[in-house]
Short mmCIF file of C-alpha atoms in Angstrom, two decimals:
data_model
loop_
_atom_site.label_atom_id
_atom_site.label_comp_id
_atom_site.label_asym_id
_atom_site.label_seq_id
_atom_site.Cartn_x
_atom_site.Cartn_y
_atom_site.Cartn_z
CA ALA I 235 11.31 -3.80 4.11
CA GLN I 236 8.45 -3.41 6.30
CA LYS I 237 5.12 -5.41 5.58
CA ILE I 238 1.73 -5.40 7.18
CA THR I 239 -0.59 -8.42 6.75
CA GLN I 240 -4.25 -8.44 7.19
CA THR I 241 -5.65 -12.05 6.78
CA GLN I 242 -9.40 -11.22 6.84
CA PRO I 243 -10.63 -9.72 3.58
CA GLY I 244 -14.29 -9.40 4.86
CA MET I 245 -16.14 -9.91 8.14
CA PHE I 246 -19.97 -9.74 8.88
CA VAL I 247 -20.61 -9.12 12.53
CA GLN I 248 -23.89 -8.69 14.40
CA GLU I 249 -24.75 -5.07 15.80
CA LYS I 250 -23.53 -4.52 19.50
CA GLU I 251 -21.14 -7.49 19.18
CA ALA I 252 -17.36 -6.98 19.82
CA VAL I 253 -15.10 -7.54 16.73
CA THR I 254 -11.40 -8.05 16.47
CA LEU I 255 -9.77 -7.28 13.20
CA ASP I 256 -6.13 -8.92 12.63
CA CYS I 257 -3.09 -7.35 11.73
CA THR I 258 0.59 -8.72 11.95
CA TYR I 259 3.53 -6.71 10.86
CA ASP I 260 7.15 -7.48 9.83
CA THR I 261 10.23 -5.05 10.28
CA SER I 262 13.59 -4.95 11.27
CA ASP I 263 13.46 -1.80 13.02
CA GLN I 264 13.34 -1.21 16.77
CA SER I 265 11.39 1.93 16.81
CA TYR I 266 8.03 2.02 14.98
CA GLY I 267 4.36 2.99 15.26
CA LEU I 268 1.28 1.21 14.40
CA PHE I 269 -2.01 2.92 13.02
CA TRP I 270 -5.36 1.79 12.54
CA TYR I 271 -7.39 3.96 9.84
CA LYS I 272 -11.13 3.51 8.84
CA GLN I 273 -12.21 4.09 5.21
CA PRO I 274 -15.64 4.39 4.35
CA SER I 275 -17.24 4.21 0.91
CA SER I 276 -16.84 7.93 0.51
CA GLY I 277 -12.90 7.41 0.62
CA GLU I 278 -11.49 9.56 3.23
CA MET I 279 -8.93 7.77 5.70
CA ILE I 280 -9.99 8.41 9.32
CA PHE I 281 -7.40 8.03 11.96
CA LEU I 282 -8.68 5.65 14.61
CA ILE I 283 -5.78 4.50 17.14
CA TYR I 284 -2.05 4.56 17.28
CA GLN I 285 0.50 2.28 19.21
CA GLY I 286 4.14 3.06 19.51
CA SER I 287 6.49 0.29 19.74
CA TYR I 288 8.03 1.27 23.13
CA ASP I 289 4.32 1.91 24.63
CA GLU I 290 3.95 -0.40 27.47
CA GLN I 291 0.24 -0.21 27.64
CA ASN I 292 -2.15 -1.13 25.04
CA ALA I 293 -3.73 2.12 23.45
CA THR I 294 -7.41 2.75 23.65
CA GLU I 295 -9.60 5.43 22.15
CA GLY I 296 -13.19 5.09 23.11
CA ARG I 297 -14.68 2.10 21.68
CA TYR I 298 -11.42 1.18 19.97
CA SER I 299 -8.45 -0.71 21.59
CA LEU I 300 -5.34 -2.03 20.21
CA ASN I 301 -4.24 -5.55 21.30
CA PHE I 302 -0.22 -5.16 20.91
CA GLN I 303 1.67 -8.07 21.23
CA LYS I 304 5.17 -7.13 20.39
CA ALA I 305 6.90 -10.69 20.51
CA ARG I 306 4.23 -11.91 18.17
CA LYS I 307 4.38 -8.82 15.91
CA SER I 308 0.68 -8.33 16.01
CA ALA I 309 -1.38 -5.41 16.58
CA ASN I 310 -5.25 -6.22 16.41
CA LEU I 311 -7.89 -3.76 16.46
CA VAL I 312 -10.87 -4.50 18.80
CA ILE I 313 -14.19 -2.71 18.36
CA SER I 314 -16.42 -2.82 21.26
CA ALA I 315 -20.21 -2.89 21.17
CA SER I 316 -20.10 -2.46 17.21
CA GLN I 317 -22.57 -0.08 15.43
CA LEU I 318 -24.01 0.16 11.88
CA GLY I 319 -21.79 3.11 11.14
CA ASP I 320 -18.90 0.99 11.85
CA SER I 321 -19.30 -0.63 8.47
CA ALA I 322 -16.34 0.25 6.36
CA MET I 323 -12.82 -0.81 5.42
CA TYR I 324 -10.26 -0.95 8.05
CA PHE I 325 -6.52 -0.82 7.38
CA CYS I 326 -3.57 -1.45 9.53
CA ALA I 327 -0.46 0.62 8.89
CA MET I 328 3.08 1.06 10.04
CA ARG I 329 5.49 3.72 10.08
CA SER I 330 9.24 3.29 10.88
CA PHE I 331 11.35 5.69 12.73
CA SER I 332 14.66 4.50 11.22
CA GLY I 333 15.81 8.20 10.40
CA GLY I 334 16.54 9.98 7.37
CA GLY I 335 13.02 11.60 7.51
CA ALA I 336 11.39 9.09 5.41
CA ASP I 337 8.39 8.04 7.25
CA GLY I 338 5.54 7.28 5.02
CA LEU I 339 3.12 4.60 6.00
CA THR I 340 3.18 1.01 4.87
CA PHE I 341 -0.56 -0.18 4.70
CA GLY I 342 -2.07 -3.64 4.77
CA LYS I 343 -4.74 -4.93 2.05
CA GLY I 344 -7.50 -4.01 4.60
CA THR I 345 -10.50 -5.85 6.12
CA HIS I 346 -14.08 -4.92 4.79
CA LEU I 347 -16.21 -5.07 8.08
CA ILE I 348 -19.93 -5.31 7.66
CA ILE I 349 -22.03 -4.71 10.66
CA GLN I 350 -25.45 -6.32 10.52
CA PRO I 351 -28.63 -5.19 12.31
CA GLU G 185 -11.62 21.62 11.95
CA ALA G 186 -8.58 21.85 9.63
CA GLU G 187 -8.66 19.80 6.38
CA VAL G 188 -6.53 18.79 3.85
CA ALA G 189 -8.18 20.02 0.50
CA GLN G 190 -7.71 18.02 -2.63
CA SER G 191 -9.16 18.63 -6.26
CA PRO G 192 -10.60 17.50 -8.35
CA ARG G 193 -12.93 14.96 -6.42
CA TYR G 194 -13.34 12.86 -9.49
CA LYS G 195 -11.28 12.83 -12.84
CA ILE G 196 -12.00 10.84 -16.16
CA THR G 197 -9.40 11.15 -18.54
CA GLU G 198 -8.23 9.10 -21.71
CA LYS G 199 -5.20 7.16 -21.81
CA SER G 200 -2.10 9.00 -23.24
CA GLN G 201 -3.49 12.21 -21.84
CA ALA G 202 -1.95 14.28 -19.12
CA VAL G 203 -3.66 14.61 -15.88
CA ALA G 204 -2.95 16.66 -12.68
CA PHE G 205 -4.06 16.67 -9.02
CA TRP G 206 -3.77 19.16 -6.54
CA CYS G 207 -3.47 19.23 -2.70
CA ASP G 208 -3.51 21.82 -0.02
CA PRO G 209 -2.39 20.62 3.26
CA ILE G 210 -3.38 21.91 6.63
CA SER G 211 -1.59 25.27 7.29
CA GLY G 212 1.71 25.04 8.88
CA HIS G 213 2.09 21.27 8.00
CA ALA G 214 5.75 20.82 7.00
CA THR G 215 5.28 17.47 5.54
CA LEU G 216 3.12 16.16 2.73
CA TYR G 217 2.53 12.78 1.20
CA TRP G 218 0.95 11.40 -1.89
CA TYR G 219 -0.55 8.01 -1.86
CA ARG G 220 -1.83 5.88 -4.56
CA GLN G 221 -4.68 3.49 -3.67
CA ILE G 222 -5.88 0.81 -6.32
CA LEU G 223 -9.43 -0.66 -5.79
CA GLY G 224 -9.25 -3.49 -3.18
CA GLN G 225 -5.88 -2.63 -1.76
CA GLY G 226 -4.27 -0.38 0.60
CA PRO G 227 -2.59 2.78 -0.14
CA GLU G 228 0.90 2.90 -1.28
CA LEU G 229 3.31 5.81 -0.74
CA LEU G 230 4.36 7.53 -3.87
CA VAL G 231 6.29 10.79 -2.62
CA GLN G 232 7.05 12.43 0.54
CA PHE G 233 7.80 16.21 0.76
CA GLN G 234 9.47 18.00 3.74
CA ASP G 235 8.94 21.70 3.01
CA GLU G 236 9.66 21.94 -0.75
CA SER G 237 12.05 19.12 -0.79
CA VAL G 238 11.57 15.62 -1.60
CA VAL G 239 12.46 13.14 0.97
CA ASP G 240 11.27 9.88 -0.54
CA ASP G 241 9.99 9.21 -4.13
CA SER G 242 11.41 5.56 -4.40
CA GLN G 243 8.02 4.36 -5.37
CA LEU G 244 7.14 6.91 -7.87
CA PRO G 245 7.14 5.79 -11.52
CA LYS G 246 9.39 8.73 -12.71
CA ASP G 247 8.96 7.91 -16.32
CA ARG G 248 5.24 9.24 -16.19
CA PHE G 249 4.64 10.67 -12.83
CA SER G 250 6.01 13.89 -11.32
CA ALA G 251 5.31 15.83 -8.18
CA GLU G 252 6.14 19.30 -7.02
CA ARG G 253 5.80 21.45 -4.03
CA LEU G 254 7.50 24.72 -5.14
CA LYS G 255 6.78 26.90 -2.17
CA GLY G 256 6.41 24.27 0.51
CA VAL G 257 2.71 24.70 0.78
CA ASP G 258 0.44 23.16 -1.70
CA SER G 259 1.38 20.29 -4.11
CA THR G 260 0.69 19.03 -7.50
CA LEU G 261 1.08 15.32 -8.75
CA LYS G 262 1.02 14.95 -12.57
CA ILE G 263 0.71 11.90 -14.83
CA GLN G 264 1.80 12.13 -18.39
CA PRO G 265 0.72 9.97 -20.26
CA ALA G 266 -2.00 8.15 -18.40
CA GLU G 267 -2.31 4.72 -18.51
CA LEU G 268 -5.22 2.20 -17.89
CA GLY G 269 -3.52 0.92 -14.77
CA ASP G 270 -3.26 4.33 -13.22
CA SER G 271 -6.96 4.13 -12.39
CA ALA G 272 -7.12 4.52 -8.65
CA MET G 273 -7.76 6.90 -5.72
CA TYR G 274 -4.94 9.32 -5.18
CA LEU G 275 -4.73 10.54 -1.51
CA CYS G 276 -2.65 13.42 -0.14
CA ALA G 277 -1.98 13.58 3.67
CA SER G 278 -0.01 15.97 5.76
CA SER G 279 1.54 16.29 9.24
CA PRO G 280 3.10 18.99 11.10
CA VAL G 281 6.70 17.65 11.75
CA ALA G 282 8.95 15.10 10.22
CA THR G 283 9.63 12.88 13.25
CA GLY G 284 7.97 11.86 16.32
CA PHE G 285 4.27 10.80 16.73
CA TYR G 286 1.95 13.04 15.09
CA GLY G 287 -1.38 12.61 13.28
CA TYR G 288 -1.38 12.36 9.66
CA THR G 289 -4.46 13.92 8.39
CA PHE G 290 -5.85 12.72 4.84
CA GLY G 291 -7.77 14.54 2.25
CA SER G 292 -10.84 13.02 0.71
CA GLY G 293 -8.81 11.99 -2.38
CA THR G 294 -9.09 12.38 -6.11
CA ARG G 295 -10.64 9.23 -7.91
CA LEU G 296 -9.09 8.93 -11.40
CA THR G 297 -10.59 6.86 -14.16
CA VAL G 298 -8.55 6.20 -17.27
CA VAL G 299 -10.70 5.14 -20.12
#
């Protein structure tokens, strides 16, 4: 069974500072993918960044980067130069490529990030 | 930009009543997912379709929940009878293929309140 753990229920960060959101995962699969999503109060899930288990370099997408440490089974999201609009829930999720076609995401409980001016 | 359409956006129903949610995935997306998100938690997968076939419904409470995707396009999720604990956000997502990296696209969800 897969499990995602996000240990920070909430975080307050000053605008323009960098922020790291923690995510650890547990899986017995060798091939898997890790995702981060942002969920504003309106409810939609917005894809931020993806890291494959065999990717040698950490993923980056604009102000978002993923600090992937495979041996530690961690996939922390780093947001540089935070903005007020970054205030939202952030979810770490994992998909396994174990075959059989079933590949739904397993999500963590999320971190509520609040950016303060 | 293509979107996953869901309706209704909000639904209030009394317990023991039947309720249904509709999802129209992005055109051409073969795989469709229904997730349930209880307030304060992450989404959990209820059912996955590949075209019109169910690939995974291991977490679907089959005594009261049903899902169908008859023509492999849009999908309906039904709850009968609804219980207070079913109050949650129901999210639909779609993707173009069943394997490999691809972007899941989520709809805006249906927020269900059971009273």
